[in-house]
mmCIF file of C-alpha atoms and ligand atoms in Angstrom:
data_model
loop_
_atom_site.group_PDB
_atom_site.id
_atom_site.type_symbol
_atom_site.label_atom_id
_atom_site.label_comp_id
_atom_site.label_asym_id
_atom_site.label_seq_id
_atom_site.Cartn_x
_atom_site.Cartn_y
_atom_site.Cartn_z
ATOM 1 C CA UNK A 11 -12.605 -30.050 0.796
ATOM 2 C CA UNK A 12 -10.207 -27.419 2.124
ATOM 3 C CA UNK A 13 -7.263 -26.670 0.026
ATOM 4 C CA UNK A 14 -4.025 -27.666 1.653
ATOM 5 C CA UNK A 15 -1.763 -24.681 2.341
ATOM 6 C CA UNK A 16 1.876 -24.220 3.370
ATOM 7 C CA UNK A 17 4.135 -21.442 4.745
ATOM 8 C CA UNK A 18 5.380 -20.921 1.231
ATOM 9 C CA UNK A 19 1.931 -19.767 0.145
ATOM 10 C CA UNK A 20 2.318 -16.807 2.427
ATOM 11 C CA UNK A 21 5.044 -15.411 0.203
ATOM 12 C CA UNK A 22 2.921 -15.978 -2.921
ATOM 13 C CA UNK A 23 -0.351 -14.527 -1.707
ATOM 14 C CA UNK A 24 0.103 -12.222 1.282
ATOM 15 C CA UNK A 25 1.173 -8.630 1.224
ATOM 16 C CA UNK A 26 4.681 -8.957 2.575
ATOM 17 C CA UNK A 27 4.467 -6.681 5.640
ATOM 18 C CA UNK A 28 5.113 -9.529 7.996
ATOM 19 C CA UNK A 29 7.829 -12.222 8.218
ATOM 20 C CA UNK A 30 5.995 -15.057 9.921
ATOM 21 C CA UNK A 31 7.803 -18.033 11.493
ATOM 22 C CA UNK A 32 8.638 -21.094 9.410
ATOM 23 C CA UNK A 33 5.754 -23.143 10.870
ATOM 24 C CA UNK A 34 1.973 -22.740 10.846
ATOM 25 C CA UNK A 35 0.165 -23.313 14.145
ATOM 26 C CA UNK A 36 -3.115 -25.208 13.754
ATOM 27 C CA UNK A 37 -4.247 -25.797 17.362
ATOM 28 C CA UNK A 38 -3.678 -24.523 20.862
ATOM 29 C CA UNK A 39 -4.529 -25.370 24.419
ATOM 30 C CA UNK A 40 -3.313 -23.425 27.460
ATOM 31 C CA UNK A 41 0.169 -22.208 26.762
ATOM 32 C CA UNK A 42 0.887 -24.918 24.189
ATOM 33 C CA UNK A 43 0.393 -24.803 20.399
ATOM 34 C CA UNK A 44 0.881 -27.471 17.693
ATOM 35 C CA UNK A 45 1.869 -26.898 14.130
ATOM 36 C CA UNK A 46 0.778 -28.623 10.822
ATOM 37 C CA UNK A 47 3.283 -31.459 11.472
ATOM 38 C CA UNK A 48 2.136 -31.926 14.980
ATOM 39 C CA UNK A 49 5.229 -30.437 16.610
ATOM 40 C CA UNK A 50 4.530 -28.887 19.964
ATOM 41 C CA UNK A 51 5.464 -25.355 21.049
ATOM 42 C CA UNK A 52 5.352 -23.662 24.465
ATOM 43 C CA UNK A 53 3.930 -20.186 24.029
ATOM 44 C CA UNK A 54 5.854 -17.439 25.722
ATOM 45 C CA UNK A 55 4.641 -14.907 23.130
ATOM 46 C CA UNK A 56 1.017 -14.905 23.952
ATOM 47 C CA UNK A 57 0.045 -13.554 20.590
ATOM 48 C CA UNK A 58 1.938 -10.321 21.450
ATOM 49 C CA UNK A 59 0.544 -9.855 24.957
ATOM 50 C CA UNK A 60 -2.978 -10.716 23.775
ATOM 51 C CA UNK A 61 -3.771 -14.316 24.807
ATOM 52 C CA UNK A 62 -3.912 -13.500 28.542
ATOM 53 C CA UNK A 63 -5.850 -16.708 29.271
ATOM 54 C CA UNK A 64 -3.877 -18.824 26.840
ATOM 55 C CA UNK A 65 -5.485 -20.740 23.988
ATOM 56 C CA UNK A 66 -8.990 -22.298 23.947
ATOM 57 C CA UNK A 67 -9.852 -21.302 27.465
ATOM 58 C CA UNK A 68 -13.200 -22.877 28.432
ATOM 59 C CA UNK A 69 -14.687 -19.594 29.716
ATOM 60 C CA UNK A 70 -13.807 -17.746 26.530
ATOM 61 C CA UNK A 71 -15.285 -20.608 24.362
ATOM 62 C CA UNK A 72 -18.424 -20.581 26.470
ATOM 63 C CA UNK A 73 -18.865 -16.725 26.159
ATOM 64 C CA UNK A 74 -18.180 -16.825 22.486
ATOM 65 C CA UNK A 75 -20.428 -19.779 21.552
ATOM 66 C CA UNK A 76 -23.302 -18.574 23.765
ATOM 67 C CA UNK A 77 -23.308 -15.171 22.163
ATOM 68 C CA UNK A 78 -22.712 -16.667 18.667
ATOM 69 C CA UNK A 79 -25.955 -18.503 18.983
ATOM 70 C CA UNK A 80 -27.890 -15.284 19.806
ATOM 71 C CA UNK A 81 -26.731 -12.537 17.498
ATOM 72 C CA UNK A 82 -23.430 -11.113 16.286
ATOM 73 C CA UNK A 83 -23.918 -7.591 15.228
ATOM 74 C CA UNK A 84 -26.402 -4.827 14.971
ATOM 75 C CA UNK A 85 -24.282 -1.651 14.531
ATOM 76 C CA UNK A 86 -24.378 1.279 16.887
ATOM 77 C CA UNK A 87 -27.934 2.235 16.047
ATOM 78 C CA UNK A 88 -28.768 -0.305 18.805
ATOM 79 C CA UNK A 89 -26.899 -0.937 21.981
ATOM 80 C CA UNK A 90 -26.597 -4.469 23.444
ATOM 81 C CA UNK A 91 -26.430 -6.191 26.783
ATOM 82 C CA UNK A 92 -22.756 -7.530 26.525
ATOM 83 C CA UNK A 93 -21.335 -4.108 25.747
ATOM 84 C CA UNK A 94 -23.195 -2.436 28.639
ATOM 85 C CA UNK A 95 -22.061 -5.046 31.062
ATOM 86 C CA UNK A 96 -18.423 -4.697 29.864
ATOM 87 C CA UNK A 97 -18.559 -0.900 30.169
ATOM 88 C CA UNK A 98 -19.758 -1.267 33.758
ATOM 89 C CA UNK A 99 -16.995 -3.745 34.560
ATOM 90 C CA UNK A 100 -14.381 -1.320 33.199
ATOM 91 C CA UNK A 101 -15.891 1.632 35.050
ATOM 92 C CA UNK A 102 -16.161 -0.174 38.332
ATOM 93 C CA UNK A 103 -12.533 -1.365 38.132
ATOM 94 C CA UNK A 104 -10.797 1.868 37.063
ATOM 95 C CA UNK A 105 -10.870 5.671 37.200
ATOM 96 C CA UNK A 106 -13.182 5.804 34.105
ATOM 97 C CA UNK A 107 -16.704 7.145 33.983
ATOM 98 C CA UNK A 108 -17.216 6.755 30.233
ATOM 99 C CA UNK A 109 -16.020 4.169 27.767
ATOM 100 C CA UNK A 110 -15.775 4.177 23.950
ATOM 101 C CA UNK A 111 -15.272 0.760 22.188
ATOM 102 C CA UNK A 112 -13.423 0.067 19.030
ATOM 103 C CA UNK A 113 -11.564 -2.881 17.536
ATOM 104 C CA UNK A 114 -7.847 -2.369 18.175
ATOM 105 C CA UNK A 115 -5.211 -0.511 20.076
ATOM 106 C CA UNK A 116 -4.502 1.899 17.267
ATOM 107 C CA UNK A 117 -8.159 2.865 17.121
ATOM 108 C CA UNK A 118 -8.280 3.383 20.862
ATOM 109 C CA UNK A 119 -5.314 5.763 20.673
ATOM 110 C CA UNK A 120 -6.723 7.385 17.561
ATOM 111 C CA UNK A 121 -9.955 8.115 19.536
ATOM 112 C CA UNK A 122 -7.856 9.385 22.526
ATOM 113 C CA UNK A 123 -5.871 11.810 20.393
ATOM 114 C CA UNK A 124 -9.059 13.057 18.613
ATOM 115 C CA UNK A 125 -10.757 13.554 21.967
ATOM 116 C CA UNK A 126 -7.767 15.557 23.268
ATOM 117 C CA UNK A 127 -7.748 17.822 20.187
ATOM 118 C CA UNK A 128 -11.514 18.406 20.400
ATOM 119 C CA UNK A 129 -11.397 19.088 24.153
ATOM 120 C CA UNK A 130 -8.711 21.731 23.672
ATOM 121 C CA UNK A 131 -10.498 23.281 20.672
ATOM 122 C CA UNK A 132 -13.799 23.433 22.469
ATOM 123 C CA UNK A 133 -12.490 24.727 25.775
ATOM 124 C CA UNK A 134 -9.428 26.820 24.848
ATOM 125 C CA UNK A 135 -9.365 27.447 21.061
ATOM 126 C CA UNK A 136 -7.749 25.819 18.043
ATOM 127 C CA UNK A 137 -4.267 27.245 18.837
ATOM 128 C CA UNK A 138 -4.082 24.585 21.595
ATOM 129 C CA UNK A 139 -3.236 21.595 19.381
ATOM 130 C CA UNK A 140 0.272 20.359 20.264
ATOM 131 C CA UNK A 141 0.783 16.679 21.018
ATOM 132 C CA UNK A 142 3.799 15.567 22.971
ATOM 133 C CA UNK A 143 4.868 11.940 22.613
ATOM 134 C CA UNK A 144 8.083 10.026 23.133
ATOM 135 C CA UNK A 145 10.881 8.614 21.120
ATOM 136 C CA UNK A 146 10.700 4.791 20.701
ATOM 137 C CA UNK A 147 7.003 4.878 21.621
ATOM 138 C CA UNK A 148 4.508 2.633 19.786
ATOM 139 C CA UNK A 149 0.894 3.646 19.515
ATOM 140 C CA UNK A 150 -0.360 1.776 16.377
ATOM 141 C CA UNK A 151 -0.357 2.037 12.629
ATOM 142 C CA UNK A 152 -3.008 4.539 11.587
ATOM 143 C CA UNK A 153 -1.418 7.761 10.253
ATOM 144 C CA UNK A 154 -2.148 9.690 13.404
ATOM 145 C CA UNK A 155 -0.937 7.033 15.833
ATOM 146 C CA UNK A 156 2.084 6.091 13.804
ATOM 147 C CA UNK A 157 3.073 9.717 13.765
ATOM 148 C CA UNK A 158 2.605 9.888 17.538
ATOM 149 C CA UNK A 159 4.791 6.805 17.763
ATOM 150 C CA UNK A 160 8.497 7.518 18.167
ATOM 151 C CA UNK A 161 10.027 5.377 15.473
ATOM 152 C CA UNK A 162 10.393 7.435 12.285
ATOM 153 C CA UNK A 163 11.007 4.235 10.217
ATOM 154 C CA UNK A 164 7.342 3.355 10.712
ATOM 155 C CA UNK A 165 5.968 6.790 9.591
ATOM 156 C CA UNK A 166 8.370 8.660 7.263
ATOM 157 C CA UNK A 167 7.310 6.805 4.133
ATOM 158 C CA UNK A 168 3.793 8.033 4.561
ATOM 159 C CA UNK A 169 4.457 11.750 4.732
ATOM 160 C CA UNK A 170 2.997 14.319 4.888
ATOM 161 C CA UNK A 171 2.232 13.379 8.493
ATOM 162 C CA UNK A 172 -0.263 15.099 10.739
ATOM 163 C CA UNK A 173 1.520 18.175 12.121
ATOM 164 C CA UNK A 174 2.067 19.492 15.708
ATOM 165 C CA UNK A 175 3.388 16.249 17.142
ATOM 166 C CA UNK A 176 6.725 16.426 18.922
ATOM 167 C CA UNK A 177 8.783 13.759 20.657
ATOM 168 C CA UNK A 178 10.578 13.981 23.923
ATOM 169 C CA UNK A 179 12.992 11.438 25.381
ATOM 170 C CA UNK A 180 11.281 8.724 27.441
ATOM 171 C CA UNK A 181 12.078 8.877 31.138
ATOM 172 C CA UNK A 182 13.743 12.265 30.663
ATOM 173 C CA UNK A 183 11.478 14.732 32.324
ATOM 174 C CA UNK A 184 13.577 17.834 31.321
ATOM 175 C CA UNK A 185 13.124 16.939 27.599
ATOM 176 C CA UNK A 186 9.366 16.694 28.147
ATOM 177 C CA UNK A 187 9.146 19.906 30.181
ATOM 178 C CA UNK A 188 10.893 21.687 27.292
ATOM 179 C CA UNK A 189 8.056 20.668 24.884
ATOM 180 C CA UNK A 190 4.965 20.948 27.126
ATOM 181 C CA UNK A 191 3.392 24.410 27.238
ATOM 182 C CA UNK A 192 -0.033 26.108 27.130
ATOM 183 C CA UNK A 193 -0.433 25.148 23.448
ATOM 184 C CA UNK A 194 -0.051 21.466 24.331
ATOM 185 C CA UNK A 195 -3.424 19.640 24.119
ATOM 186 C CA UNK A 196 -2.136 16.135 24.911
ATOM 187 C CA UNK A 197 0.688 14.084 26.280
ATOM 188 C CA UNK A 198 0.595 10.418 25.240
ATOM 189 C CA UNK A 199 2.861 7.883 26.985
ATOM 190 C CA UNK A 200 3.124 4.176 27.653
ATOM 191 C CA UNK A 201 3.639 3.456 31.407
ATOM 192 C CA UNK A 202 6.083 0.852 30.165
ATOM 193 C CA UNK A 203 7.250 0.959 26.594
ATOM 194 C CA UNK A 204 6.600 -2.458 24.995
ATOM 195 C CA UNK A 205 7.567 -2.486 21.392
ATOM 196 C CA UNK A 206 10.335 0.102 22.301
ATOM 197 C CA UNK A 207 12.245 -2.532 24.192
ATOM 198 C CA UNK A 208 10.347 -3.249 27.498
ATOM 199 C CA UNK A 209 11.272 -0.144 29.366
ATOM 200 C CA UNK A 210 9.273 0.728 32.530
ATOM 201 C CA UNK A 211 8.649 4.354 33.279
ATOM 202 C CA UNK A 212 10.380 5.845 36.287
ATOM 203 C CA UNK A 213 7.666 6.692 38.870
ATOM 204 C CA UNK A 214 8.883 10.271 39.176
ATOM 205 C CA UNK A 215 8.687 10.691 35.373
ATOM 206 C CA UNK A 216 4.966 9.788 35.265
ATOM 207 C CA UNK A 217 4.189 11.898 38.372
ATOM 208 C CA UNK A 218 5.882 14.913 36.811
ATOM 209 C CA UNK A 219 4.032 14.395 33.481
ATOM 210 C CA UNK A 220 0.798 14.439 35.459
ATOM 211 C CA UNK A 221 1.808 17.758 37.112
ATOM 212 C CA UNK A 222 2.865 19.284 33.802
ATOM 213 C CA UNK A 223 -0.406 18.272 32.175
ATOM 214 C CA UNK A 224 -2.370 19.790 35.169
ATOM 215 C CA UNK A 225 -0.371 23.017 34.940
ATOM 216 C CA UNK A 226 -0.946 23.443 31.149
ATOM 217 C CA UNK A 227 -4.422 21.940 30.851
ATOM 218 C CA UNK A 228 -3.227 19.139 28.641
ATOM 219 C CA UNK A 229 -4.899 15.748 28.505
ATOM 220 C CA UNK A 230 -2.644 12.967 29.903
ATOM 221 C CA UNK A 231 -3.169 9.824 27.827
ATOM 222 C CA UNK A 232 -1.812 6.541 29.041
ATOM 223 C CA UNK A 233 -1.466 4.002 26.278
ATOM 224 C CA UNK A 234 -2.044 0.720 28.174
ATOM 225 C CA UNK A 235 -2.718 -1.358 25.105
ATOM 226 C CA UNK A 236 0.139 -3.712 26.003
ATOM 227 C CA UNK A 237 0.446 -3.093 29.766
ATOM 228 C CA UNK A 238 -3.269 -3.300 30.539
ATOM 229 C CA UNK A 239 -5.649 -6.081 31.731
ATOM 230 C CA UNK A 240 -3.315 -7.607 34.360
ATOM 231 C CA UNK A 241 -0.149 -7.800 32.284
ATOM 232 C CA UNK A 242 1.973 -6.028 34.941
ATOM 233 C CA UNK A 243 0.352 -7.709 37.950
ATOM 234 C CA UNK A 244 -2.059 -4.783 38.533
ATOM 235 C CA UNK A 245 -5.214 -4.470 36.436
ATOM 236 C CA UNK A 246 -3.678 -1.438 34.749
ATOM 237 C CA UNK A 247 -0.060 -0.228 35.098
ATOM 238 C CA UNK A 248 -1.190 3.245 36.258
ATOM 239 C CA UNK A 249 -2.288 1.523 39.487
ATOM 240 C CA UNK A 250 1.343 0.572 40.159
ATOM 241 C CA UNK A 251 2.405 4.156 39.824
ATOM 242 C CA UNK A 252 -0.396 5.855 41.671
ATOM 243 C CA UNK A 253 -0.667 8.248 38.672
ATOM 244 C CA UNK A 254 -4.072 8.518 37.113
ATOM 245 C CA UNK A 255 -4.375 9.547 33.537
ATOM 246 C CA UNK A 256 -7.258 11.478 31.952
ATOM 247 C CA UNK A 257 -7.644 9.055 29.110
ATOM 248 C CA UNK A 258 -6.517 5.434 28.978
ATOM 249 C CA UNK A 259 -6.383 3.145 25.883
ATOM 250 C CA UNK A 260 -6.752 -0.623 26.277
ATOM 251 C CA UNK A 261 -6.905 -3.420 23.741
ATOM 252 C CA UNK A 262 -4.708 -6.528 23.213
ATOM 253 C CA UNK A 263 -5.478 -8.712 26.316
ATOM 254 C CA UNK A 264 -8.937 -7.090 26.650
ATOM 255 C CA UNK A 265 -10.401 -9.640 24.231
ATOM 256 C CA UNK A 266 -8.063 -12.543 25.063
ATOM 257 C CA UNK A 267 -7.580 -13.010 21.313
ATOM 258 C CA UNK A 268 -10.815 -11.554 20.024
ATOM 259 C CA UNK A 269 -10.322 -8.148 18.498
ATOM 260 C CA UNK A 270 -11.570 -5.315 20.726
ATOM 261 C CA UNK A 271 -10.200 -2.014 22.015
ATOM 262 C CA UNK A 272 -11.481 0.681 24.358
ATOM 263 C CA UNK A 273 -10.836 4.241 25.316
ATOM 264 C CA UNK A 274 -11.601 5.044 29.005
ATOM 265 C CA UNK A 275 -12.067 8.561 30.338
ATOM 266 C CA UNK A 276 -13.925 10.686 32.762
ATOM 267 C CA UNK A 277 -17.173 12.575 32.303
ATOM 268 C CA UNK A 278 -15.270 15.867 32.113
ATOM 269 C CA UNK A 279 -13.357 14.846 28.997
ATOM 270 C CA UNK A 280 -16.095 12.702 27.473
ATOM 271 C CA UNK A 281 -18.444 15.644 27.506
ATOM 272 C CA UNK A 282 -16.907 17.062 24.258
ATOM 273 C CA UNK A 283 -17.745 13.875 22.378
ATOM 274 C CA UNK A 284 -21.290 14.125 21.104
ATOM 275 C CA UNK A 285 -23.559 12.292 18.652
ATOM 276 C CA UNK A 286 -21.642 12.001 15.341
ATOM 277 C CA UNK A 287 -18.262 13.156 16.733
ATOM 278 C CA UNK A 288 -16.636 9.781 16.384
ATOM 279 C CA UNK A 289 -17.614 6.179 15.752
ATOM 280 C CA UNK A 290 -16.924 2.834 14.171
ATOM 281 C CA UNK A 291 -19.120 0.142 12.707
ATOM 282 C CA UNK A 292 -17.901 -2.809 14.853
ATOM 283 C CA UNK A 293 -17.139 -0.943 18.121
ATOM 284 C CA UNK A 294 -18.905 -2.579 21.005
ATOM 285 C CA UNK A 295 -19.991 -5.486 18.872
ATOM 286 C CA UNK A 296 -21.842 -8.044 21.110
ATOM 287 C CA UNK A 297 -19.662 -10.933 20.110
ATOM 288 C CA UNK A 298 -16.373 -9.071 21.010
ATOM 289 C CA UNK A 299 -17.999 -7.609 24.165
ATOM 290 C CA UNK A 300 -19.184 -10.956 25.447
ATOM 291 C CA UNK A 301 -15.739 -12.500 25.141
ATOM 292 C CA UNK A 302 -14.054 -9.454 26.691
ATOM 293 C CA UNK A 303 -16.514 -9.512 29.572
ATOM 294 C CA UNK A 304 -15.596 -13.108 30.337
ATOM 295 C CA UNK A 305 -11.877 -12.423 30.023
ATOM 296 C CA UNK A 306 -12.107 -9.334 32.164
ATOM 297 C CA UNK A 307 -13.961 -10.904 35.042
ATOM 298 C CA UNK A 308 -11.511 -13.865 35.139
ATOM 299 C CA UNK A 309 -8.367 -11.669 35.120
ATOM 300 C CA UNK A 310 -9.721 -8.999 37.556
ATOM 301 C CA UNK A 311 -9.291 -11.191 40.599
ATOM 302 C CA UNK A 312 -6.704 -11.277 43.380
ATOM 303 C CA UNK A 313 -5.842 -14.811 42.403
ATOM 304 C CA UNK A 314 -4.921 -14.029 38.815
ATOM 305 C CA UNK A 315 -3.213 -10.657 39.549
ATOM 306 C CA UNK A 316 -1.096 -12.058 42.383
ATOM 307 C CA UNK A 317 -0.402 -15.056 40.216
ATOM 308 C CA UNK A 318 1.186 -12.679 37.696
ATOM 309 C CA UNK A 319 3.597 -11.382 40.319
ATOM 310 C CA UNK A 320 4.415 -15.006 41.332
ATOM 311 C CA UNK A 321 5.104 -15.899 37.676
ATOM 312 C CA UNK A 322 7.284 -12.875 37.345
ATOM 313 C CA UNK A 323 9.557 -14.471 39.925
ATOM 314 C CA UNK A 324 9.537 -17.830 38.117
ATOM 315 C CA UNK A 325 10.647 -16.041 34.924
ATOM 316 C CA UNK A 326 13.323 -13.820 36.382
ATOM 317 C CA UNK A 327 14.813 -16.569 38.589
ATOM 318 C CA UNK A 328 15.125 -19.020 35.746
ATOM 319 C CA UNK A 329 16.454 -16.303 33.391
ATOM 320 C CA UNK A 330 19.170 -15.388 35.782
ATOM 321 C CA UNK A 331 20.164 -19.063 36.158
ATOM 322 C CA UNK A 332 20.258 -19.471 32.366
ATOM 323 C CA UNK A 333 22.198 -16.189 32.025
ATOM 324 C CA UNK A 334 24.756 -17.487 34.551
ATOM 325 C CA UNK A 335 25.466 -20.479 32.351
ATOM 326 C CA UNK A 336 25.078 -18.717 28.994
ATOM 327 C CA UNK A 337 25.833 -15.038 29.525
ATOM 328 C CA UNK A 338 23.861 -13.491 26.716
ATOM 329 C CA UNK A 339 22.033 -10.690 28.569
ATOM 330 C CA UNK A 340 23.089 -7.466 30.177
ATOM 331 C CA UNK A 341 19.774 -6.933 31.899
ATOM 332 C CA UNK A 342 16.428 -8.562 32.484
ATOM 333 C CA UNK A 343 13.742 -5.861 32.975
ATOM 334 C CA UNK A 344 10.005 -5.376 32.896
ATOM 335 C CA UNK A 345 7.059 -5.850 35.244
ATOM 336 C CA UNK A 346 4.719 -8.785 35.767
ATOM 337 C CA UNK A 347 4.566 -10.924 32.626
ATOM 338 C CA UNK A 348 6.053 -8.388 30.205
ATOM 339 C CA UNK A 349 9.722 -9.111 30.430
ATOM 340 C CA UNK A 350 12.585 -8.038 28.249
ATOM 341 C CA UNK A 351 16.084 -9.514 28.129
ATOM 342 C CA UNK A 352 18.628 -7.038 26.731
ATOM 343 C CA UNK A 353 21.393 -8.594 24.730
ATOM 344 C CA UNK A 354 25.039 -7.832 25.564
ATOM 345 C CA UNK A 355 26.713 -5.461 23.153
ATOM 346 C CA UNK A 356 28.619 -8.297 21.461
ATOM 347 C CA UNK A 357 25.306 -9.952 20.468
ATOM 348 C CA UNK A 358 23.556 -6.746 19.417
ATOM 349 C CA UNK A 359 21.032 -7.194 16.588
ATOM 350 C CA UNK A 360 20.700 -10.942 17.235
ATOM 351 C CA UNK A 361 17.349 -11.096 19.059
ATOM 352 C CA UNK A 362 15.513 -12.428 15.982
ATOM 353 C CA UNK A 363 18.086 -15.200 15.569
ATOM 354 C CA UNK A 364 17.496 -16.263 19.130
ATOM 355 C CA UNK A 365 13.733 -16.280 18.597
ATOM 356 C CA UNK A 366 14.188 -18.485 15.503
ATOM 357 C CA UNK A 367 16.474 -20.909 17.452
ATOM 358 C CA UNK A 368 13.849 -20.999 20.252
ATOM 359 C CA UNK A 369 11.130 -21.911 17.701
ATOM 360 C CA UNK A 370 13.334 -24.734 16.364
ATOM 361 C CA UNK A 371 13.475 -26.059 19.967
ATOM 362 C CA UNK A 372 9.696 -25.760 20.449
ATOM 363 C CA UNK A 373 9.339 -22.344 22.135
ATOM 364 C CA UNK A 374 7.635 -19.191 20.912
ATOM 365 C CA UNK A 375 9.187 -15.884 22.092
ATOM 366 C CA UNK A 376 8.912 -12.300 20.973
ATOM 367 C CA UNK A 377 11.499 -9.690 20.282
ATOM 368 C CA UNK A 378 11.230 -5.920 21.002
ATOM 369 C CA UNK A 379 13.598 -4.326 18.516
ATOM 370 C CA UNK A 380 16.735 -6.000 17.398
ATOM 371 C CA UNK A 381 18.403 -6.283 20.829
ATOM 372 C CA UNK A 382 15.639 -7.417 23.252
ATOM 373 C CA UNK A 383 14.168 -10.890 23.622
ATOM 374 C CA UNK A 384 10.619 -10.366 25.035
ATOM 375 C CA UNK A 385 8.281 -12.643 26.885
ATOM 376 C CA UNK A 386 4.568 -11.876 27.157
ATOM 377 C CA UNK A 387 2.949 -15.278 28.012
ATOM 378 C CA UNK A 388 -0.539 -16.034 29.254
ATOM 379 C CA UNK A 389 -1.143 -14.615 32.706
ATOM 380 C CA UNK A 390 -2.208 -18.133 33.909
ATOM 381 C CA UNK A 391 0.631 -20.028 32.314
ATOM 382 C CA UNK A 392 1.346 -23.145 34.506
ATOM 383 C CA UNK A 393 4.579 -23.834 36.423
ATOM 384 C CA UNK A 394 5.111 -26.895 34.241
ATOM 385 C CA UNK A 395 4.676 -24.882 31.040
ATOM 386 C CA UNK A 396 7.152 -22.286 32.332
ATOM 387 C CA UNK A 397 9.699 -24.976 33.291
ATOM 388 C CA UNK A 398 9.370 -26.814 29.939
ATOM 389 C CA UNK A 399 9.557 -23.524 28.057
ATOM 390 C CA UNK A 400 12.791 -22.473 29.801
ATOM 391 C CA UNK A 401 14.271 -25.961 29.343
ATOM 392 C CA UNK A 402 13.844 -25.329 25.604
ATOM 393 C CA UNK A 403 15.029 -21.683 25.827
ATOM 394 C CA UNK A 404 18.205 -22.848 27.554
ATOM 395 C CA UNK A 405 18.892 -25.208 24.622
ATOM 396 C CA UNK A 406 18.356 -22.408 22.197
ATOM 397 C CA UNK A 407 20.783 -20.181 24.127
ATOM 398 C CA UNK A 408 23.385 -22.912 24.125
ATOM 399 C CA UNK A 409 22.940 -23.413 20.383
ATOM 400 C CA UNK A 410 23.217 -19.652 19.810
ATOM 401 C CA UNK A 411 26.423 -19.368 21.734
ATOM 402 C CA UNK A 412 28.003 -22.446 20.080
ATOM 403 C CA UNK A 413 27.124 -20.847 16.722
ATOM 404 C CA UNK A 414 28.406 -17.370 17.235
ATOM 405 C CA UNK A 415 31.643 -17.989 19.184
ATOM 406 C CA UNK A 416 34.378 -18.213 16.637
HETATM 407 C C1 PLP B 526 0.100 -3.156 20.134
HETATM 408 C C2 PLP B 526 0.085 -1.769 20.612
HETATM 409 C C3 PLP B 526 -0.666 -0.737 19.944
HETATM 410 C C4 PLP B 526 -1.451 -1.017 18.677
HETATM 411 O O1 PLP B 526 -2.472 -1.946 18.871
HETATM 412 P P1 PLP B 526 -3.141 -2.609 17.550
HETATM 413 O O2 PLP B 526 -4.257 -3.431 18.144
HETATM 414 O O3 PLP B 526 -2.065 -3.405 16.894
HETATM 415 O O4 PLP B 526 -3.667 -1.517 16.708
HETATM 416 C C5 PLP B 526 -0.711 0.466 20.485
HETATM 417 N N1 PLP B 526 0.019 0.795 21.592
HETATM 418 C C6 PLP B 526 0.756 -0.074 22.223
HETATM 419 C C7 PLP B 526 1.459 0.277 23.475
HETATM 420 C C8 PLP B 526 0.839 -1.391 21.709
HETATM 421 O O5 PLP B 526 1.668 -2.333 22.335
#
């Protein structure tokens, strides 16, 4: 018999790097989840922009169980059919000509930064090693990626950090221009900062980064781990901007909940990666690839991508109505179904409290920093789920205001 477990056990047994909600979800369907007590939640969090098709989608279950009955893993001494099909899907749908598979967003960015260093070393010499990243960026938690990330709180305790990484100000092209020169090997940027507060890039900013990278032979890396696979209403956010990177990292929604990541690039840059340069045991595992292939083909359709734009309207219209009654937010920003609500100055630091109140009312939401309530629901969330979710959010906002006004 299975041992019965409670939320309290987390504090006893788990390394305390997370502060999970007070309830334990046990089952999901679409954009609904139920906890151990049978209480229902609408899911506007989407597993942090991962569950693009919601929970227990039949196409994902079919892909997973079909592959589960065949074989799960061989290692990269053998290739497999699901991974080759997935690579072809990604290549056909994007600028990419070569794909490297791994298991997470951090690993995809780690591979991208290593590729950029190796490309510069091979083609120009080891003096060309500078990496330009941005303040408030998030690129993952390996030592290299957390150092590229622009939140010192996440990296400083692990010093010494990898050298030659500098941070410019996001959306401030002059600050980037001041750091990018002939010794720069890579510029890494999120087309829309996710963890950093849901901040879309200005189109001119990305265009000028492209030009600076061309001028100085630096590799332009777009971190699309959060913005990719339909999240913004295009397959990848670079398509909105008409700015094509040299290397793109994708993960999160790619597997719809099954761990997988990928680095996409062109033949030109991939050419420096040879047998033994880089690798990972599970990368391109058939189980992960089979699920990702099913997720990708479902999302990469006009119906789903246009549906994201439609749902963006549902979200922003309802949010402005709620904000008119309960004026909590200064700004609602974002693209597609990655939406951030910026708290007014008088409620600064209270995003977590709002997310907890939402959970009490049966709604899961995310935060992005202390001042932004973030929504990253399934790309196919139904109109009824959106309506019910916002009815609950409105109650949470009312409760919050009645609690904080003195
Ligand atoms: C989540 C995220 C990562 C890290 O992905 P993991 O799968 O957690 O390693 C990297 N970059 C961005 C933009 C992300 O949102």
